[in-house]
mmCIF file of C-alpha atoms and ligand atoms in Angstrom:
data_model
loop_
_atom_site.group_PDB
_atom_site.id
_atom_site.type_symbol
_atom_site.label_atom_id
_atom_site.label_comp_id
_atom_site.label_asym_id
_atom_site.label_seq_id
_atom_site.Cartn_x
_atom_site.Cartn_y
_atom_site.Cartn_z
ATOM 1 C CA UNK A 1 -19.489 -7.370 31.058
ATOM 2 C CA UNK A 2 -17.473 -8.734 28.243
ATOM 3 C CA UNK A 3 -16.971 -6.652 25.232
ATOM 4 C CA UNK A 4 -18.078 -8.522 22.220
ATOM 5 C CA UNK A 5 -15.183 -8.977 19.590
ATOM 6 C CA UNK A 6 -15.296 -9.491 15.990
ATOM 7 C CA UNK A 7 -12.352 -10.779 13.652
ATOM 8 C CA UNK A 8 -12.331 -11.379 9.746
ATOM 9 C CA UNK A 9 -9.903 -13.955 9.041
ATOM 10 C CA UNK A 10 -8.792 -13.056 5.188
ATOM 11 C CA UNK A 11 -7.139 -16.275 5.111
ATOM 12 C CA UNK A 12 -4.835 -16.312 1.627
ATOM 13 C CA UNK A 13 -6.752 -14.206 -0.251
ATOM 14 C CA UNK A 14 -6.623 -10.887 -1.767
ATOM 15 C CA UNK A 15 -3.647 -9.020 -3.691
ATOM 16 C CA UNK A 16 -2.381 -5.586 -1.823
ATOM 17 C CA UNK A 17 -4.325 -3.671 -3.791
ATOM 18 C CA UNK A 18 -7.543 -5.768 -3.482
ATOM 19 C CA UNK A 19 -6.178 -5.796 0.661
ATOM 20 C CA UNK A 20 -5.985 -2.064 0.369
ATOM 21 C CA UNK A 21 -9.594 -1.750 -0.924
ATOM 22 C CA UNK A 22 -11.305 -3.940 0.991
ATOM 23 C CA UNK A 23 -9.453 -2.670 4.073
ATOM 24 C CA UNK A 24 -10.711 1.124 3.180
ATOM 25 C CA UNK A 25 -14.014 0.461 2.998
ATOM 26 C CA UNK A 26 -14.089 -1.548 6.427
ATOM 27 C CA UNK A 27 -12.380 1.302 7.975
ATOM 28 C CA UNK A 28 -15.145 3.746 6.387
ATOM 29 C CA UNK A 29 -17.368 1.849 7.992
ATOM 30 C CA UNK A 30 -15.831 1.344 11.380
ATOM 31 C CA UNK A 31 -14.948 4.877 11.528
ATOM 32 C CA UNK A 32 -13.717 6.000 15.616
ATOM 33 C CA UNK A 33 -15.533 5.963 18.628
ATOM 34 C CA UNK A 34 -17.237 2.352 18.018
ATOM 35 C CA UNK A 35 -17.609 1.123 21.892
ATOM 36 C CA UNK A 36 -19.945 -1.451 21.155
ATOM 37 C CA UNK A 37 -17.580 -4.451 19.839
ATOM 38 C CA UNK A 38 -13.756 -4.433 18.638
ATOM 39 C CA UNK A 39 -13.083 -5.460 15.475
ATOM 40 C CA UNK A 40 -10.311 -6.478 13.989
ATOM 41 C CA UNK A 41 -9.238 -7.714 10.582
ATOM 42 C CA UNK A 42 -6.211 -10.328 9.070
ATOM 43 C CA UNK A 43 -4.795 -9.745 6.292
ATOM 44 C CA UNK A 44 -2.332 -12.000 4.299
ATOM 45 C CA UNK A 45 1.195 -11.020 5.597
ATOM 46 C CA UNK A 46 2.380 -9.200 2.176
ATOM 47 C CA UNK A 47 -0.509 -6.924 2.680
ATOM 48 C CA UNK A 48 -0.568 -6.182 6.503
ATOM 49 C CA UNK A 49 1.667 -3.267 6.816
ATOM 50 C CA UNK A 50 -0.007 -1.428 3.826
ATOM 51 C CA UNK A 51 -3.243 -2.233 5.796
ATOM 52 C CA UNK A 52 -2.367 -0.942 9.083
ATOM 53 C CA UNK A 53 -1.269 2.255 7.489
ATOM 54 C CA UNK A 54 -5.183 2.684 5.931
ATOM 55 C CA UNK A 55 -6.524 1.593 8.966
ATOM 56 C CA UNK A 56 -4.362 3.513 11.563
ATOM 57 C CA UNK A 57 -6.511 6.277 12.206
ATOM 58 C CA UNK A 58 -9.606 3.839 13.044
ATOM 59 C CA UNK A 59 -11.385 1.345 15.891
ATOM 60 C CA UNK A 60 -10.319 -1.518 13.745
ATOM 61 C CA UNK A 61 -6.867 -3.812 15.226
ATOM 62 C CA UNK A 62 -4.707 -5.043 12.941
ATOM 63 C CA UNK A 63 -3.999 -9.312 12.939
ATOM 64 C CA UNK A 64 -1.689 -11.935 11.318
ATOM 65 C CA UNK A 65 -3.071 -14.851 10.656
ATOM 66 C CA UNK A 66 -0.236 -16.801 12.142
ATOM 67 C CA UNK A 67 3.324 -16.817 13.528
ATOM 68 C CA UNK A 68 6.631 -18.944 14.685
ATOM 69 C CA UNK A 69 7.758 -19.634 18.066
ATOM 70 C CA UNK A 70 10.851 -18.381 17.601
ATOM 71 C CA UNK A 71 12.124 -15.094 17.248
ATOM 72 C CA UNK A 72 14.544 -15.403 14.421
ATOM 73 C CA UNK A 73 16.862 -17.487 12.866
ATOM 74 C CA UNK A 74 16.898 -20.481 9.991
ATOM 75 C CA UNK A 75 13.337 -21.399 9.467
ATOM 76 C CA UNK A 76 12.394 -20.251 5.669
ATOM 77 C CA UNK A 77 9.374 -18.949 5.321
ATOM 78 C CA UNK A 78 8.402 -18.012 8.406
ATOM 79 C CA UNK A 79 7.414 -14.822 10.213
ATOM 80 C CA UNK A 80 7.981 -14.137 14.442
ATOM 81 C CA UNK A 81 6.096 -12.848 16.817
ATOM 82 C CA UNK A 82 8.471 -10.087 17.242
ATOM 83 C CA UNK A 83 8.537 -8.857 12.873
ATOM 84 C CA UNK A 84 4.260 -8.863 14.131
ATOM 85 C CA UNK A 85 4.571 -6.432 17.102
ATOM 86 C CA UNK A 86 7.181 -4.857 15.479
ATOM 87 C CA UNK A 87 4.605 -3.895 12.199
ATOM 88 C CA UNK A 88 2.002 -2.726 14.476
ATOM 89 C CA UNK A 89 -0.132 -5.963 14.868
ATOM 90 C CA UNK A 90 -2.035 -6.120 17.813
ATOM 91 C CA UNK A 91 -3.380 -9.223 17.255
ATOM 92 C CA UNK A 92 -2.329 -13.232 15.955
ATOM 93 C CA UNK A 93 -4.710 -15.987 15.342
ATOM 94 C CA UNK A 94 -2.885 -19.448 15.972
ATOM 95 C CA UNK A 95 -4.325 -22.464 15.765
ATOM 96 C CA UNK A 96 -6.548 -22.339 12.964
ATOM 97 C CA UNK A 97 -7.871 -25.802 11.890
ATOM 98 C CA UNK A 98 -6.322 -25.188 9.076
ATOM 99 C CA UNK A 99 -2.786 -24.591 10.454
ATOM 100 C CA UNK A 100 -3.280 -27.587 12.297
ATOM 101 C CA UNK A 101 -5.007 -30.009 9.569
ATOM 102 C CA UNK A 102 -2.917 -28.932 6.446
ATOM 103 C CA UNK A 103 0.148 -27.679 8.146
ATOM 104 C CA UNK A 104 0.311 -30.332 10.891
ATOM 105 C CA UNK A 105 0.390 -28.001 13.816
ATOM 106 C CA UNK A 106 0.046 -30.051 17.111
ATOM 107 C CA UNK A 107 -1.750 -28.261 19.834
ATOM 108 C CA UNK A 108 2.180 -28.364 21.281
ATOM 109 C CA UNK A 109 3.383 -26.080 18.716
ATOM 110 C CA UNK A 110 0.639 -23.728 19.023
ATOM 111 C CA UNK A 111 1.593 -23.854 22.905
ATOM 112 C CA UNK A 112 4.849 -22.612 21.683
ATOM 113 C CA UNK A 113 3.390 -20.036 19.213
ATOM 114 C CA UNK A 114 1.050 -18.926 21.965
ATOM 115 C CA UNK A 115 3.466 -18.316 24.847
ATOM 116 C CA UNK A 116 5.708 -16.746 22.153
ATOM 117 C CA UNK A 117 3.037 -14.239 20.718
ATOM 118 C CA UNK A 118 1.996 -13.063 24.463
ATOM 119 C CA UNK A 119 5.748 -12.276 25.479
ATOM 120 C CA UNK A 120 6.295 -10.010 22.417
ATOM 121 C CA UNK A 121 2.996 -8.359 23.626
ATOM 122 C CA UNK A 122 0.848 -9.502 20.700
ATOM 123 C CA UNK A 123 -2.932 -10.267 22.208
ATOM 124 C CA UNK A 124 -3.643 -14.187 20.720
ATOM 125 C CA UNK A 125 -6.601 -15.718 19.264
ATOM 126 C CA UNK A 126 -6.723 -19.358 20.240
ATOM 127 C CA UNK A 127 -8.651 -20.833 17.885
ATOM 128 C CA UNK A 128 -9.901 -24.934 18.767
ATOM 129 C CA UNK A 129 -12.730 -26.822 16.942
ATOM 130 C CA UNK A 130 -13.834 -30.680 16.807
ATOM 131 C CA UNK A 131 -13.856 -32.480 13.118
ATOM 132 C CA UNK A 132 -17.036 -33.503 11.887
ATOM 133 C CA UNK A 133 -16.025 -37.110 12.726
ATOM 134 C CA UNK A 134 -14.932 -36.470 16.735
ATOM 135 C CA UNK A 135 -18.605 -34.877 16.891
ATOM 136 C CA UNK A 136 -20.141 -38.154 15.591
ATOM 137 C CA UNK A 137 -18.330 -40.260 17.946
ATOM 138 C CA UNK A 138 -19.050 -38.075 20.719
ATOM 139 C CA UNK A 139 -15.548 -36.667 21.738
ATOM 140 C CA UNK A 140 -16.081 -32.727 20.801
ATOM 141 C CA UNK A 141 -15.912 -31.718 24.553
ATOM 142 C CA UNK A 142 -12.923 -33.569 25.274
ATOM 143 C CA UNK A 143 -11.336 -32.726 22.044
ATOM 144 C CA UNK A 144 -11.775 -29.003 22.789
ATOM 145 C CA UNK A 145 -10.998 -29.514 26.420
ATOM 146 C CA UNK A 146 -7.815 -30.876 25.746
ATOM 147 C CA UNK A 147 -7.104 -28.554 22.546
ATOM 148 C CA UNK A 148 -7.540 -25.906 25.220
ATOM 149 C CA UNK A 149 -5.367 -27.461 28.027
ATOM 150 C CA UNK A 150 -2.776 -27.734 26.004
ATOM 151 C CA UNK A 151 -2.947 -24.637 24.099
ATOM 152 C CA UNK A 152 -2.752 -22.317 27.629
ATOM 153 C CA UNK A 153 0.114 -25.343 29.219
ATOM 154 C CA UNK A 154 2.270 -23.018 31.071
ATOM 155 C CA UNK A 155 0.542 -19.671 30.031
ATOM 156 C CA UNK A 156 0.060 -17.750 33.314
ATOM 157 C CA UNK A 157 -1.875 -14.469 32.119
ATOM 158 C CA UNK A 158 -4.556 -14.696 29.893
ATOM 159 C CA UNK A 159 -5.540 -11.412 30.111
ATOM 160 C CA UNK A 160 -4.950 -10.659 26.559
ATOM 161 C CA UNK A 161 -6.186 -14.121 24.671
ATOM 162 C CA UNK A 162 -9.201 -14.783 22.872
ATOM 163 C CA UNK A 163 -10.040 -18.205 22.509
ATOM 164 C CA UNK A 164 -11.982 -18.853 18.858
ATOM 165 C CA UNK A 165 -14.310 -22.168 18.832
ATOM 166 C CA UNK A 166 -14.506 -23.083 15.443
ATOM 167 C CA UNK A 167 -15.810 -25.957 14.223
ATOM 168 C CA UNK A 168 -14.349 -27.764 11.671
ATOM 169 C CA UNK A 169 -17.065 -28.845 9.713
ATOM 170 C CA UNK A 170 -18.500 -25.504 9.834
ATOM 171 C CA UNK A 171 -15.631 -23.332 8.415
ATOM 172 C CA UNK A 172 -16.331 -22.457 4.912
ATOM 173 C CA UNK A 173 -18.917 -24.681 4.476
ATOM 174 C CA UNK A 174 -21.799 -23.450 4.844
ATOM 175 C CA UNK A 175 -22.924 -25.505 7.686
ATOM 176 C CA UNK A 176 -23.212 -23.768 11.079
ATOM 177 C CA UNK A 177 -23.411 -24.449 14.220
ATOM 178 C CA UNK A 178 -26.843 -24.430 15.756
ATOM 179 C CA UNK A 179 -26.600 -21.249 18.185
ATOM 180 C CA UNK A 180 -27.288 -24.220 20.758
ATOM 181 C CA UNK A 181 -24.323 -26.159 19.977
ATOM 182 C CA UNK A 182 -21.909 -23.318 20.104
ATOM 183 C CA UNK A 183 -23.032 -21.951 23.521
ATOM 184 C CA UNK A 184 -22.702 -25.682 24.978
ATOM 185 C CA UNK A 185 -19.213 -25.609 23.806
ATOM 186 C CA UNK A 186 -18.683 -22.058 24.679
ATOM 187 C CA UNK A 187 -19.827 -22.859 28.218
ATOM 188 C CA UNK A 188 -17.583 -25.955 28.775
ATOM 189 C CA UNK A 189 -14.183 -23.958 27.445
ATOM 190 C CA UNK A 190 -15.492 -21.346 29.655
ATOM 191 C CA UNK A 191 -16.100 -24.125 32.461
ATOM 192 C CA UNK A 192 -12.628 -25.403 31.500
ATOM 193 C CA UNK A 193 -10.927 -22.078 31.334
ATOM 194 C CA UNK A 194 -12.392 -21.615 35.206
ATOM 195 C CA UNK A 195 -10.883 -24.943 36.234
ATOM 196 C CA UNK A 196 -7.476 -24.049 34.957
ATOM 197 C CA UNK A 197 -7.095 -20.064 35.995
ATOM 198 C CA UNK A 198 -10.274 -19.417 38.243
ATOM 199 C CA UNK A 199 -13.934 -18.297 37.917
ATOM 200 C CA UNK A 200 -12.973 -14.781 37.545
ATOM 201 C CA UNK A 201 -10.728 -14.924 34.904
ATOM 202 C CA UNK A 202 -12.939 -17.112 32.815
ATOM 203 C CA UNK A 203 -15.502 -14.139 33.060
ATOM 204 C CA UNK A 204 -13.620 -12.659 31.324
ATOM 205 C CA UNK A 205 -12.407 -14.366 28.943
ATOM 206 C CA UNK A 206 -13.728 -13.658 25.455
ATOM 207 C CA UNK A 207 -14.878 -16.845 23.283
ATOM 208 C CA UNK A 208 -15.552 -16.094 19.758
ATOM 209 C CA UNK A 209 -17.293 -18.711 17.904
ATOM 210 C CA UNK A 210 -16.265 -18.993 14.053
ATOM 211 C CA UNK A 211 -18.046 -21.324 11.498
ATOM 212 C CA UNK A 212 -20.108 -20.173 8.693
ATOM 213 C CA UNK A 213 -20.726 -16.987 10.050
ATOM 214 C CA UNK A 214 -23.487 -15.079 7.868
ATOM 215 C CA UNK A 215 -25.701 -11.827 8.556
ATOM 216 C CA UNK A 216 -28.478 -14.468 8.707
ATOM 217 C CA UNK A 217 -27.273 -15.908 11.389
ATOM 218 C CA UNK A 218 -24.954 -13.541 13.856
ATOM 219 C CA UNK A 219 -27.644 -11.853 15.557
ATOM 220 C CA UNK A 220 -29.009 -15.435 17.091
ATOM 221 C CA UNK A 221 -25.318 -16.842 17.722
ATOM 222 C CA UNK A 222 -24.187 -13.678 19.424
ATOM 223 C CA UNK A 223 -27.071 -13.135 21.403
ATOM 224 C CA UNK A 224 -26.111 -16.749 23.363
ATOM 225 C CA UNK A 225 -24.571 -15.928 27.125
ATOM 226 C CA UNK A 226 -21.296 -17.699 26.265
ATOM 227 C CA UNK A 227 -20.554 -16.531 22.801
ATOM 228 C CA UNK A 228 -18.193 -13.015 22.752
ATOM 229 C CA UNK A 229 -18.283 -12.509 18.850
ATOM 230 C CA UNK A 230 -17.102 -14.197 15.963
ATOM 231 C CA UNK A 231 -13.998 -15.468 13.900
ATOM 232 C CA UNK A 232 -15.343 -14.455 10.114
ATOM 233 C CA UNK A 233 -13.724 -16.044 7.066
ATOM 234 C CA UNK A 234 -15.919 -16.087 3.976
ATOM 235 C CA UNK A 235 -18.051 -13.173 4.522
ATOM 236 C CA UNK A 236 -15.237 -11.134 6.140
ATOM 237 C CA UNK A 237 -14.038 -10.571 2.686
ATOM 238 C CA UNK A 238 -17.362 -8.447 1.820
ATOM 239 C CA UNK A 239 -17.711 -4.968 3.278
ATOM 240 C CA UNK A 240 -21.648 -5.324 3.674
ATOM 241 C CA UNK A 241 -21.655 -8.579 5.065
ATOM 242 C CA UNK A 242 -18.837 -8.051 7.285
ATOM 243 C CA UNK A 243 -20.309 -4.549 8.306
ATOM 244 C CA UNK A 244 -24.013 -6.265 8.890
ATOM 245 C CA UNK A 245 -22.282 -9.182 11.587
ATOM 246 C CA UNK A 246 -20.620 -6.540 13.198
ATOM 247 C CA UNK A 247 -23.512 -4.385 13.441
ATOM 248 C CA UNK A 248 -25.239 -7.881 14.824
ATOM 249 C CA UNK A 249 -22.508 -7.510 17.571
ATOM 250 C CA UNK A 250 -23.533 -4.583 18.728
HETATM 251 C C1 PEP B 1 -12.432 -19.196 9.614
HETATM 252 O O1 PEP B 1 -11.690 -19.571 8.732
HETATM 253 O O2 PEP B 1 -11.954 -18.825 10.690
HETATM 254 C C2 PEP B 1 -13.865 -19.219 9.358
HETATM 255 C C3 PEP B 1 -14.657 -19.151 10.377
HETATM 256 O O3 PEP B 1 -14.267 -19.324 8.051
HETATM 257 P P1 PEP B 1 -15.773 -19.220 7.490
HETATM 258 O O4 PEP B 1 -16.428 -18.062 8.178
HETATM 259 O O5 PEP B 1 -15.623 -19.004 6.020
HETATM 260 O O6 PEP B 1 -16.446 -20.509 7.814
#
């Protein structure tokens, strides 16, 4: 029985203050002694260790939103694994279609960021997702095959990763995935994961799906065999909404 897991993804929004409130209320919510679903949230990284001290005392993990593959040295701008673990994350999300569309991360660098993350004993969300135009043609299952393949090259234990199917042309736009469409991609990375590691392990695993994620429509996506939770941008950044897709979780 895999516990169902639930992330909101702040992405670059939100001052420390605004962090600090939104943070507060999610952790009033959450309270202790939730058993029904983890939940985590990801702040910006100015706001994270201000964050983790307000939500310390509760069930909610702490996540960055990214990280490098090194642990320190000359590469301006960045933040390691190591400063993460270090501040009391538990959690990193690499691989965001964002990271890799805007940023130009190739699924070899979030390899590196992955492999990196799990040594410095952060637990990793893996996030992989097909453009709107590789579903069109046709390719999303090899896209996300490969995207996975590549993202876990070399990785031994996967124990403590999450992978995160997120569609691109469903992230922030409204547009979801039919609860269909997820669980037949769900189900391949999960066929996928089985092929690489074995059966067992990709029981396991837990495969959140993130796109577009509403109340409206949680309760129908997570109640699909293959999907563990969900990777929440947009509506992560609301207490209520957050609160109700949790609640849909559970
Ligand atoms: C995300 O960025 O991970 C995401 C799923 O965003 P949204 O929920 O806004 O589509």
């Amino acid at each position: 029985m895999r516990t169902k897991i639930v992330v909101g993804n702040w992405k670059m929004n939100n001052t420390i203050a605004e962090s600090l409130e939104l943070a507060t209320g999610i952790a009033e919510a959450v309270g202790k002694g939730i058993h029904c679903c983890e939940v985590g949230i990801a702040p910006s990284f100015p706001a994270l260790h201000e964050v983790g001290k307000v939500i310390e005392w509760s069930d909610i993990s702490l996540a960055a939103q990214n990280c490098h593959y090194e642990n320190d040295g000359a590469f301006t701008g960045e933040v390691s694994a190591r400063m993460l673990a270090a501040l009391g994350c538990s959690f990193v999300i690499l691989g965001h279609s964002e990271r890799r569309q805007l940023f130009g991360e190739t699924s070899a660098i979030v390899n590196r960021k992955v492999k990196k993350a799990l040594e410095e004993g952060l637990r990793v969300i893996l996030c992989v997702g097909e453009t709107l135009h590789e579903r069109e043609i046709g390719v999303t299952e090899s896209v996300i095959t490969g995207q996975v393949v590549e993202g876990l090259d070399g990785v031994s234990d996967i124990s403590n990763l999450v992978i995160a199917y997120e569609p691109v042309w469903a992230i922030g736009t409204g547009m979801t995935a039919t609860s269909a469409q997820a669980e037949e991609v769900h189900a391949s990375i999960r066929a996928t994961v089985a092929g690489i590691y074995s059966p067992a392990v990709a029981d396991h695993l837990r495969i959140q799906y993130g796109g577009s994620v509403k109340p409206s429509n949680a309760v129908e996506l997570f109640s699909m065999p293959n999907i563990d939770g969900g990777l929440i941008g947009g509506a992560s950044l609301n207490v209520g909404d957050f609160m109700a897709i949790v609640k849909a979780a559970c």
